[in-house]
JSON list of C-alpha atoms in Angstrom, two decimals:
[
{"chain": "A", "resi": 1, "resn": "ASN", "atom": "CA", "xyz": [33.17, 153.64, 134.21]},
{"chain": "A", "resi": 2, "resn": "TYR", "atom": "CA", "xyz": [35.73, 151.37, 135.87]},
{"chain": "A", "resi": 3, "resn": "ARG", "atom": "CA", "xyz": [38.67, 152.75, 133.85]},
{"chain": "A", "resi": 4, "resn": "VAL", "atom": "CA", "xyz": [38.73, 156.33, 135.08]},
{"chain": "A", "resi": 5, "resn": "SER", "atom": "CA", "xyz": [39.89, 158.14, 138.21]},
{"chain": "A", "resi": 6, "resn": "MET", "atom": "CA", "xyz": [37.94, 160.77, 140.13]},
{"chain": "A", "resi": 7, "resn": "SER", "atom": "CA", "xyz": [39.42, 163.34, 137.70]},
{"chain": "A", "resi": 8, "resn": "GLY", "atom": "CA", "xyz": [37.86, 161.48, 134.76]},
{"chain": "A", "resi": 9, "resn": "ASN", "atom": "CA", "xyz": [41.19, 160.15, 133.47]},
{"chain": "A", "resi": 10, "resn": "ASP", "atom": "CA", "xyz": [42.19, 156.60, 132.56]},
{"chain": "A", "resi": 11, "resn": "LEU", "atom": "CA", "xyz": [45.23, 156.45, 134.84]},
{"chain": "A", "resi": 12, "resn": "ASN", "atom": "CA", "xyz": [46.77, 153.59, 132.87]},
{"chain": "A", "resi": 13, "resn": "ARG", "atom": "CA", "xyz": [47.16, 155.96, 129.91]},
{"chain": "A", "resi": 14, "resn": "ARG", "atom": "CA", "xyz": [48.89, 158.70, 131.96]},
{"chain": "A", "resi": 15, "resn": "TYR", "atom": "CA", "xyz": [52.25, 157.11, 132.76]},
{"chain": "A", "resi": 16, "resn": "GLN", "atom": "CA", "xyz": [54.20, 158.91, 130.04]},
{"chain": "A", "resi": 17, "resn": "SER", "atom": "CA", "xyz": [53.61, 162.40, 131.46]},
{"chain": "A", "resi": 18, "resn": "PRO", "atom": "CA", "xyz": [51.42, 162.37, 134.57]},
{"chain": "A", "resi": 19, "resn": "HIS", "atom": "CA", "xyz": [50.23, 165.62, 136.14]},
{"chain": "A", "resi": 20, "resn": "PRO", "atom": "CA", "xyz": [50.96, 165.77, 139.90]},
{"chain": "A", "resi": 21, "resn": "LYS", "atom": "CA", "xyz": [47.53, 167.21, 140.77]},
{"chain": "A", "resi": 22, "resn": "LEU", "atom": "CA", "xyz": [45.41, 165.13, 138.37]},
{"chain": "A", "resi": 23, "resn": "HIS", "atom": "CA", "xyz": [47.37, 161.84, 138.55]},
{"chain": "A", "resi": 24, "resn": "PRO", "atom": "CA", "xyz": [49.05, 161.73, 141.99]},
{"chain": "A", "resi": 25, "resn": "ILE", "atom": "CA", "xyz": [48.96, 157.91, 142.17]},
{"chain": "A", "resi": 26, "resn": "VAL", "atom": "CA", "xyz": [50.82, 157.58, 138.87]},
{"chain": "A", "resi": 27, "resn": "CYS", "atom": "CA", "xyz": [53.41, 160.12, 140.03]},
{"chain": "A", "resi": 28, "resn": "ALA", "atom": "CA", "xyz": [53.82, 158.21, 143.31]},
{"chain": "A", "resi": 29, "resn": "VAL", "atom": "CA", "xyz": [54.34, 154.87, 141.52]},
{"chain": "A", "resi": 30, "resn": "LYS", "atom": "CA", "xyz": [56.97, 156.38, 139.24]},
{"chain": "A", "resi": 31, "resn": "LYS", "atom": "CA", "xyz": [58.74, 158.06, 142.18]},
{"chain": "A", "resi": 32, "resn": "LEU", "atom": "CA", "xyz": [58.75, 154.80, 144.13]},
{"chain": "A", "resi": 33, "resn": "ILE", "atom": "CA", "xyz": [60.36, 152.95, 141.24]},
{"chain": "A", "resi": 34, "resn": "LYS", "atom": "CA", "xyz": [62.86, 155.74, 140.62]},
{"chain": "A", "resi": 35, "resn": "ASP", "atom": "CA", "xyz": [63.84, 155.75, 144.30]},
{"chain": "A", "resi": 36, "resn": "GLU", "atom": "CA", "xyz": [64.30, 151.96, 144.30]},
{"chain": "A", "resi": 37, "resn": "LYS", "atom": "CA", "xyz": [66.11, 151.81, 140.96]},
{"chain": "A", "resi": 38, "resn": "PRO", "atom": "CA", "xyz": [68.53, 154.73, 140.72]},
{"chain": "A", "resi": 39, "resn": "ASP", "atom": "CA", "xyz": [70.65, 153.14, 137.96]},
{"chain": "A", "resi": 40, "resn": "MET", "atom": "CA", "xyz": [68.40, 152.37, 134.99]},
{"chain": "A", "resi": 41, "resn": "PHE", "atom": "CA", "xyz": [71.27, 150.79, 133.06]},
{"chain": "A", "resi": 42, "resn": "VAL", "atom": "CA", "xyz": [71.67, 147.86, 135.44]},
{"chain": "A", "resi": 43, "resn": "GLU", "atom": "CA", "xyz": [69.75, 144.89, 134.02]},
{"chain": "A", "resi": 44, "resn": "GLU", "atom": "CA", "xyz": [69.25, 142.98, 137.29]},
{"chain": "A", "resi": 45, "resn": "ASN", "atom": "CA", "xyz": [68.05, 145.20, 140.09]},
{"chain": "A", "resi": 46, "resn": "GLN", "atom": "CA", "xyz": [66.05, 145.42, 143.32]},
{"chain": "A", "resi": 47, "resn": "ILE", "atom": "CA", "xyz": [62.73, 145.51, 141.48]},
{"chain": "A", "resi": 48, "resn": "LEU", "atom": "CA", "xyz": [61.92, 141.94, 140.56]},
{"chain": "A", "resi": 49, "resn": "ALA", "atom": "CA", "xyz": [58.74, 142.76, 138.64]},
{"chain": "A", "resi": 50, "resn": "PHE", "atom": "CA", "xyz": [56.01, 145.28, 138.02]},
{"chain": "A", "resi": 51, "resn": "ILE", "atom": "CA", "xyz": [52.67, 143.54, 137.49]},
{"chain": "A", "resi": 52, "resn": "ASP", "atom": "CA", "xyz": [49.64, 145.69, 136.75]},
{"chain": "A", "resi": 53, "resn": "LYS", "atom": "CA", "xyz": [46.38, 143.74, 137.22]},
{"chain": "A", "resi": 54, "resn": "HIS", "atom": "CA", "xyz": [43.43, 144.31, 134.88]},
{"chain": "A", "resi": 55, "resn": "GLY", "atom": "CA", "xyz": [40.14, 142.80, 133.81]},
{"chain": "A", "resi": 56, "resn": "HIS", "atom": "CA", "xyz": [39.82, 141.89, 130.13]},
{"chain": "A", "resi": 57, "resn": "SER", "atom": "CA", "xyz": [36.52, 142.31, 128.31]},
{"chain": "A", "resi": 58, "resn": "ARG", "atom": "CA", "xyz": [37.06, 139.96, 125.34]},
{"chain": "A", "resi": 59, "resn": "ASN", "atom": "CA", "xyz": [39.63, 137.15, 125.63]},
{"chain": "A", "resi": 60, "resn": "LYS", "atom": "CA", "xyz": [39.03, 134.29, 128.05]},
{"chain": "A", "resi": 61, "resn": "ASN", "atom": "CA", "xyz": [41.42, 133.03, 130.75]},
{"chain": "A", "resi": 62, "resn": "VAL", "atom": "CA", "xyz": [44.21, 134.80, 132.62]},
{"chain": "A", "resi": 63, "resn": "PHE", "atom": "CA", "xyz": [47.20, 135.94, 130.57]},
{"chain": "A", "resi": 64, "resn": "MET", "atom": "CA", "xyz": [49.88, 138.63, 130.43]},
{"chain": "A", "resi": 65, "resn": "TYR", "atom": "CA", "xyz": [51.01, 141.40, 128.16]},
{"chain": "A", "resi": 66, "resn": "GLY", "atom": "CA", "xyz": [54.73, 142.10, 128.39]},
{"chain": "A", "resi": 67, "resn": "PRO", "atom": "CA", "xyz": [57.70, 143.93, 126.91]},
{"chain": "A", "resi": 68, "resn": "GLN", "atom": "CA", "xyz": [58.82, 143.50, 123.34]},
{"chain": "A", "resi": 69, "resn": "PHE", "atom": "CA", "xyz": [62.20, 142.01, 122.59]},
{"chain": "A", "resi": 70, "resn": "PRO", "atom": "CA", "xyz": [63.34, 140.35, 119.36]},
{"chain": "A", "resi": 71, "resn": "ILE", "atom": "CA", "xyz": [62.85, 136.59, 119.65]},
{"chain": "A", "resi": 72, "resn": "HIS", "atom": "CA", "xyz": [66.61, 135.96, 119.20]},
{"chain": "A", "resi": 73, "resn": "ASP", "atom": "CA", "xyz": [67.46, 138.36, 122.06]},
{"chain": "A", "resi": 74, "resn": "ALA", "atom": "CA", "xyz": [68.43, 136.64, 125.35]},
{"chain": "A", "resi": 75, "resn": "ARG", "atom": "CA", "xyz": [66.17, 139.10, 127.19]},
{"chain": "A", "resi": 76, "resn": "TYR", "atom": "CA", "xyz": [63.15, 137.63, 125.37]},
{"chain": "A", "resi": 77, "resn": "LEU", "atom": "CA", "xyz": [63.75, 134.24, 126.94]},
{"chain": "A", "resi": 78, "resn": "LYS", "atom": "CA", "xyz": [64.33, 135.76, 130.39]},
{"chain": "A", "resi": 79, "resn": "MET", "atom": "CA", "xyz": [61.16, 137.83, 130.10]},
{"chain": "A", "resi": 80, "resn": "ILE", "atom": "CA", "xyz": [58.81, 134.96, 129.23]},
{"chain": "A", "resi": 81, "resn": "VAL", "atom": "CA", "xyz": [59.85, 132.84, 132.24]},
{"chain": "A", "resi": 82, "resn": "MET", "atom": "CA", "xyz": [57.24, 134.24, 134.65]},
{"chain": "A", "resi": 83, "resn": "PRO", "atom": "CA", "xyz": [54.27, 133.85, 132.30]},
{"chain": "A", "resi": 84, "resn": "LYS", "atom": "CA", "xyz": [55.44, 130.33, 131.40]},
{"chain": "A", "resi": 85, "resn": "LEU", "atom": "CA", "xyz": [55.75, 129.34, 135.07]},
{"chain": "A", "resi": 86, "resn": "MET", "atom": "CA", "xyz": [52.25, 130.65, 135.77]},
{"chain": "A", "resi": 87, "resn": "SER", "atom": "CA", "xyz": [50.81, 128.71, 132.84]},
{"chain": "A", "resi": 88, "resn": "GLU", "atom": "CA", "xyz": [52.28, 125.49, 134.18]},
{"chain": "A", "resi": 89, "resn": "SER", "atom": "CA", "xyz": [50.64, 126.04, 137.57]},
{"chain": "A", "resi": 90, "resn": "THR", "atom": "CA", "xyz": [46.99, 126.44, 136.59]},
{"chain": "A", "resi": 91, "resn": "GLU", "atom": "CA", "xyz": [44.58, 125.85, 133.74]},
{"chain": "A", "resi": 92, "resn": "MET", "atom": "CA", "xyz": [43.20, 129.36, 134.31]},
{"chain": "A", "resi": 93, "resn": "PHE", "atom": "CA", "xyz": [46.40, 130.93, 132.92]},
{"chain": "A", "resi": 94, "resn": "ARG", "atom": "CA", "xyz": [46.94, 130.56, 129.18]},
{"chain": "A", "resi": 95, "resn": "PHE", "atom": "CA", "xyz": [50.50, 131.20, 128.00]},
{"chain": "A", "resi": 96, "resn": "PHE", "atom": "CA", "xyz": [49.48, 131.18, 124.33]},
{"chain": "A", "resi": 97, "resn": "SER", "atom": "CA", "xyz": [47.17, 134.14, 124.96]},
{"chain": "A", "resi": 98, "resn": "CYS", "atom": "CA", "xyz": [50.10, 136.23, 126.24]},
{"chain": "A", "resi": 99, "resn": "LYS", "atom": "CA", "xyz": [51.40, 138.96, 123.96]},
{"chain": "A", "resi": 100, "resn": "PHE", "atom": "CA", "xyz": [54.91, 140.35, 124.05]},
{"chain": "A", "resi": 101, "resn": "ARG", "atom": "CA", "xyz": [54.69, 143.32, 121.73]},
{"chain": "A", "resi": 102, "resn": "ILE", "atom": "CA", "xyz": [53.81, 146.98, 122.04]},
{"chain": "A", "resi": 103, "resn": "GLN", "atom": "CA", "xyz": [50.84, 148.34, 120.14]},
{"chain": "A", "resi": 104, "resn": "LYS", "atom": "CA", "xyz": [50.73, 152.07, 119.42]},
{"chain": "A", "resi": 105, "resn": "SER", "atom": "CA", "xyz": [47.60, 152.42, 121.58]},
{"chain": "A", "resi": 106, "resn": "LYS", "atom": "CA", "xyz": [49.54, 151.04, 124.59]},
{"chain": "A", "resi": 107, "resn": "GLU", "atom": "CA", "xyz": [52.51, 153.43, 124.42]},
{"chain": "A", "resi": 108, "resn": "LYS", "atom": "CA", "xyz": [51.40, 155.44, 127.48]},
{"chain": "A", "resi": 109, "resn": "THR", "atom": "CA", "xyz": [50.43, 152.48, 129.70]},
{"chain": "A", "resi": 110, "resn": "ALA", "atom": "CA", "xyz": [52.20, 151.58, 132.95]},
{"chain": "A", "resi": 111, "resn": "ARG", "atom": "CA", "xyz": [53.87, 148.42, 131.66]},
{"chain": "A", "resi": 112, "resn": "VAL", "atom": "CA", "xyz": [55.29, 150.10, 128.54]},
{"chain": "A", "resi": 113, "resn": "VAL", "atom": "CA", "xyz": [56.42, 153.38, 130.12]},
{"chain": "A", "resi": 114, "resn": "LEU", "atom": "CA", "xyz": [57.95, 151.72, 133.22]},
{"chain": "A", "resi": 115, "resn": "TRP", "atom": "CA", "xyz": [59.72, 149.12, 131.06]},
{"chain": "A", "resi": 116, "resn": "ARG", "atom": "CA", "xyz": [61.21, 151.82, 128.83]},
{"chain": "A", "resi": 117, "resn": "GLU", "atom": "CA", "xyz": [61.96, 154.49, 131.44]},
{"chain": "A", "resi": 118, "resn": "PHE", "atom": "CA", "xyz": [63.36, 152.19, 134.13]},
{"chain": "A", "resi": 119, "resn": "ASN", "atom": "CA", "xyz": [64.58, 149.19, 132.13]},
{"chain": "A", "resi": 120, "resn": "LEU", "atom": "CA", "xyz": [62.39, 146.78, 134.12]},
{"chain": "A", "resi": 121, "resn": "MET", "atom": "CA", "xyz": [62.74, 143.31, 132.62]},
{"chain": "A", "resi": 122, "resn": "ASN", "atom": "CA", "xyz": [59.54, 141.88, 134.07]},
{"chain": "A", "resi": 123, "resn": "CYS", "atom": "CA", "xyz": [57.00, 144.59, 133.42]},
{"chain": "A", "resi": 124, "resn": "PHE", "atom": "CA", "xyz": [53.61, 142.99, 132.80]},
{"chain": "A", "resi": 125, "resn": "THR", "atom": "CA", "xyz": [49.90, 143.56, 132.67]},
{"chain": "A", "resi": 126, "resn": "LEU", "atom": "CA", "xyz": [48.11, 140.56, 134.13]},
{"chain": "A", "resi": 127, "resn": "GLU", "atom": "CA", "xyz": [44.69, 140.24, 132.52]},
{"chain": "A", "resi": 128, "resn": "ALA", "atom": "CA", "xyz": [41.81, 138.19, 133.94]},
{"chain": "A", "resi": 129, "resn": "SER", "atom": "CA", "xyz": [38.86, 137.82, 131.61]},
{"chain": "A", "resi": 130, "resn": "PHE", "atom": "CA", "xyz": [35.37, 139.02, 132.42]},
{"chain": "A", "resi": 131, "resn": "GLN", "atom": "CA", "xyz": [34.25, 136.00, 130.34]},
{"chain": "A", "resi": 132, "resn": "GLY", "atom": "CA", "xyz": [35.78, 133.26, 132.52]},
{"chain": "A", "resi": 133, "resn": "PHE", "atom": "CA", "xyz": [38.28, 130.59, 131.52]},
{"chain": "A", "resi": 134, "resn": "PHE", "atom": "CA", "xyz": [38.50, 127.32, 129.65]},
{"chain": "A", "resi": 135, "resn": "ASP", "atom": "CA", "xyz": [38.90, 124.32, 131.93]},
{"chain": "A", "resi": 136, "resn": "HIS", "atom": "CA", "xyz": [40.73, 121.11, 130.96]},
{"chain": "A", "resi": 137, "resn": "THR", "atom": "CA", "xyz": [37.62, 119.88, 129.07]},
{"chain": "A", "resi": 138, "resn": "ARG", "atom": "CA", "xyz": [37.46, 123.18, 127.11]},
{"chain": "A", "resi": 139, "resn": "GLN", "atom": "CA", "xyz": [34.26, 124.16, 128.91]},
{"chain": "A", "resi": 140, "resn": "THR", "atom": "CA", "xyz": [33.94, 127.81, 129.92]},
{"chain": "A", "resi": 141, "resn": "ARG", "atom": "CA", "xyz": [33.90, 128.35, 133.67]},
{"chain": "A", "resi": 142, "resn": "ASP", "atom": "CA", "xyz": [33.04, 131.63, 135.35]},
{"chain": "A", "resi": 143, "resn": "PHE", "atom": "CA", "xyz": [35.59, 133.19, 137.65]},
{"chain": "A", "resi": 144, "resn": "VAL", "atom": "CA", "xyz": [34.51, 133.31, 141.28]},
{"chain": "A", "resi": 145, "resn": "HIS", "atom": "CA", "xyz": [36.35, 134.96, 144.13]},
{"chain": "A", "resi": 146, "resn": "HIS", "atom": "CA", "xyz": [38.42, 131.89, 145.13]},
{"chain": "A", "resi": 147, "resn": "HIS", "atom": "CA", "xyz": [39.84, 131.73, 141.59]},
{"chain": "A", "resi": 148, "resn": "PHE", "atom": "CA", "xyz": [41.33, 135.20, 142.04]},
{"chain": "A", "resi": 149, "resn": "PHE", "atom": "CA", "xyz": [42.84, 134.17, 145.37]},
{"chain": "A", "resi": 150, "resn": "GLN", "atom": "CA", "xyz": [44.36, 131.16, 143.58]},
{"chain": "A", "resi": 151, "resn": "ILE", "atom": "CA", "xyz": [45.84, 133.38, 140.88]},
{"chain": "A", "resi": 152, "resn": "GLY", "atom": "CA", "xyz": [47.35, 135.60, 143.60]},
{"chain": "A", "resi": 153, "resn": "GLU", "atom": "CA", "xyz": [48.88, 132.58, 145.33]},
{"chain": "A", "resi": 154, "resn": "ILE", "atom": "CA", "xyz": [50.23, 131.26, 142.02]},
{"chain": "A", "resi": 155, "resn": "MET", "atom": "CA", "xyz": [51.73, 134.66, 141.27]},
{"chain": "A", "resi": 156, "resn": "GLY", "atom": "CA", "xyz": [53.49, 134.59, 144.66]},
{"chain": "A", "resi": 157, "resn": "VAL", "atom": "CA", "xyz": [54.85, 131.09, 144.05]},
{"chain": "A", "resi": 158, "resn": "THR", "atom": "CA", "xyz": [55.93, 132.12, 140.55]},
{"chain": "A", "resi": 159, "resn": "LEU", "atom": "CA", "xyz": [57.88, 135.09, 141.92]},
{"chain": "A", "resi": 160, "resn": "PHE", "atom": "CA", "xyz": [59.53, 132.81, 144.48]},
{"chain": "A", "resi": 161, "resn": "GLU", "atom": "CA", "xyz": [60.47, 130.23, 141.81]},
{"chain": "A", "resi": 162, "resn": "TYR", "atom": "CA", "xyz": [61.78, 133.01, 139.58]},
{"chain": "A", "resi": 163, "resn": "VAL", "atom": "CA", "xyz": [64.06, 134.29, 142.36]},
{"chain": "A", "resi": 164, "resn": "ILE", "atom": "CA", "xyz": [65.40, 130.78, 142.94]},
{"chain": "A", "resi": 165, "resn": "MET", "atom": "CA", "xyz": [66.04, 130.35, 139.21]},
{"chain": "A", "resi": 166, "resn": "ARG", "atom": "CA", "xyz": [67.81, 133.71, 139.05]},
{"chain": "A", "resi": 167, "resn": "GLU", "atom": "CA", "xyz": [69.99, 132.89, 142.08]},
{"chain": "A", "resi": 168, "resn": "GLU", "atom": "CA", "xyz": [70.88, 129.50, 140.57]},
{"chain": "A", "resi": 169, "resn": "ASP", "atom": "CA", "xyz": [71.76, 131.18, 137.28]},
{"chain": "A", "resi": 170, "resn": "GLU", "atom": "CA", "xyz": [74.03, 133.67, 139.09]},
{"chain": "A", "resi": 171, "resn": "ARG", "atom": "CA", "xyz": [75.67, 130.88, 141.09]},
{"chain": "A", "resi": 172, "resn": "VAL", "atom": "CA", "xyz": [76.44, 128.87, 137.94]},
{"chain": "A", "resi": 173, "resn": "SER", "atom": "CA", "xyz": [77.69, 131.90, 135.96]}
]
């Protein structure tokens, strides 16, 4: 089973209250973020994003799950920038498959717990489908290893563009 650790636990469902002996990786991730972000009330901080990468068993394409803000909240628009930038860089990423809401079954996942506990604006799960993606002709194409390298490169470029946008926004403000 690809979802469990050596202790038989789905680590992505242990972020709310990890046990140091059974979930040491989860404890280490949370400690790292806490050490880098001592003031959880500061909106902009040293941590640009937390992006947890997963495989998705049903939906096609690459897409993200993210935090939930009301659509009229300025944070909603700030939060959707990264997924939107990625969607404009490749046909493999589908913005309209992204979801920005929290289901009850996801309450203990990394992206939800880290967003709530540490006030991380860009806290996402990046999903890549096991079923492939729709190309520009709407044909399904299987993912092969170079597609995942491309997604990684696009994510790097997206982070870079996001930093430039943020710096420009600060300069204008």
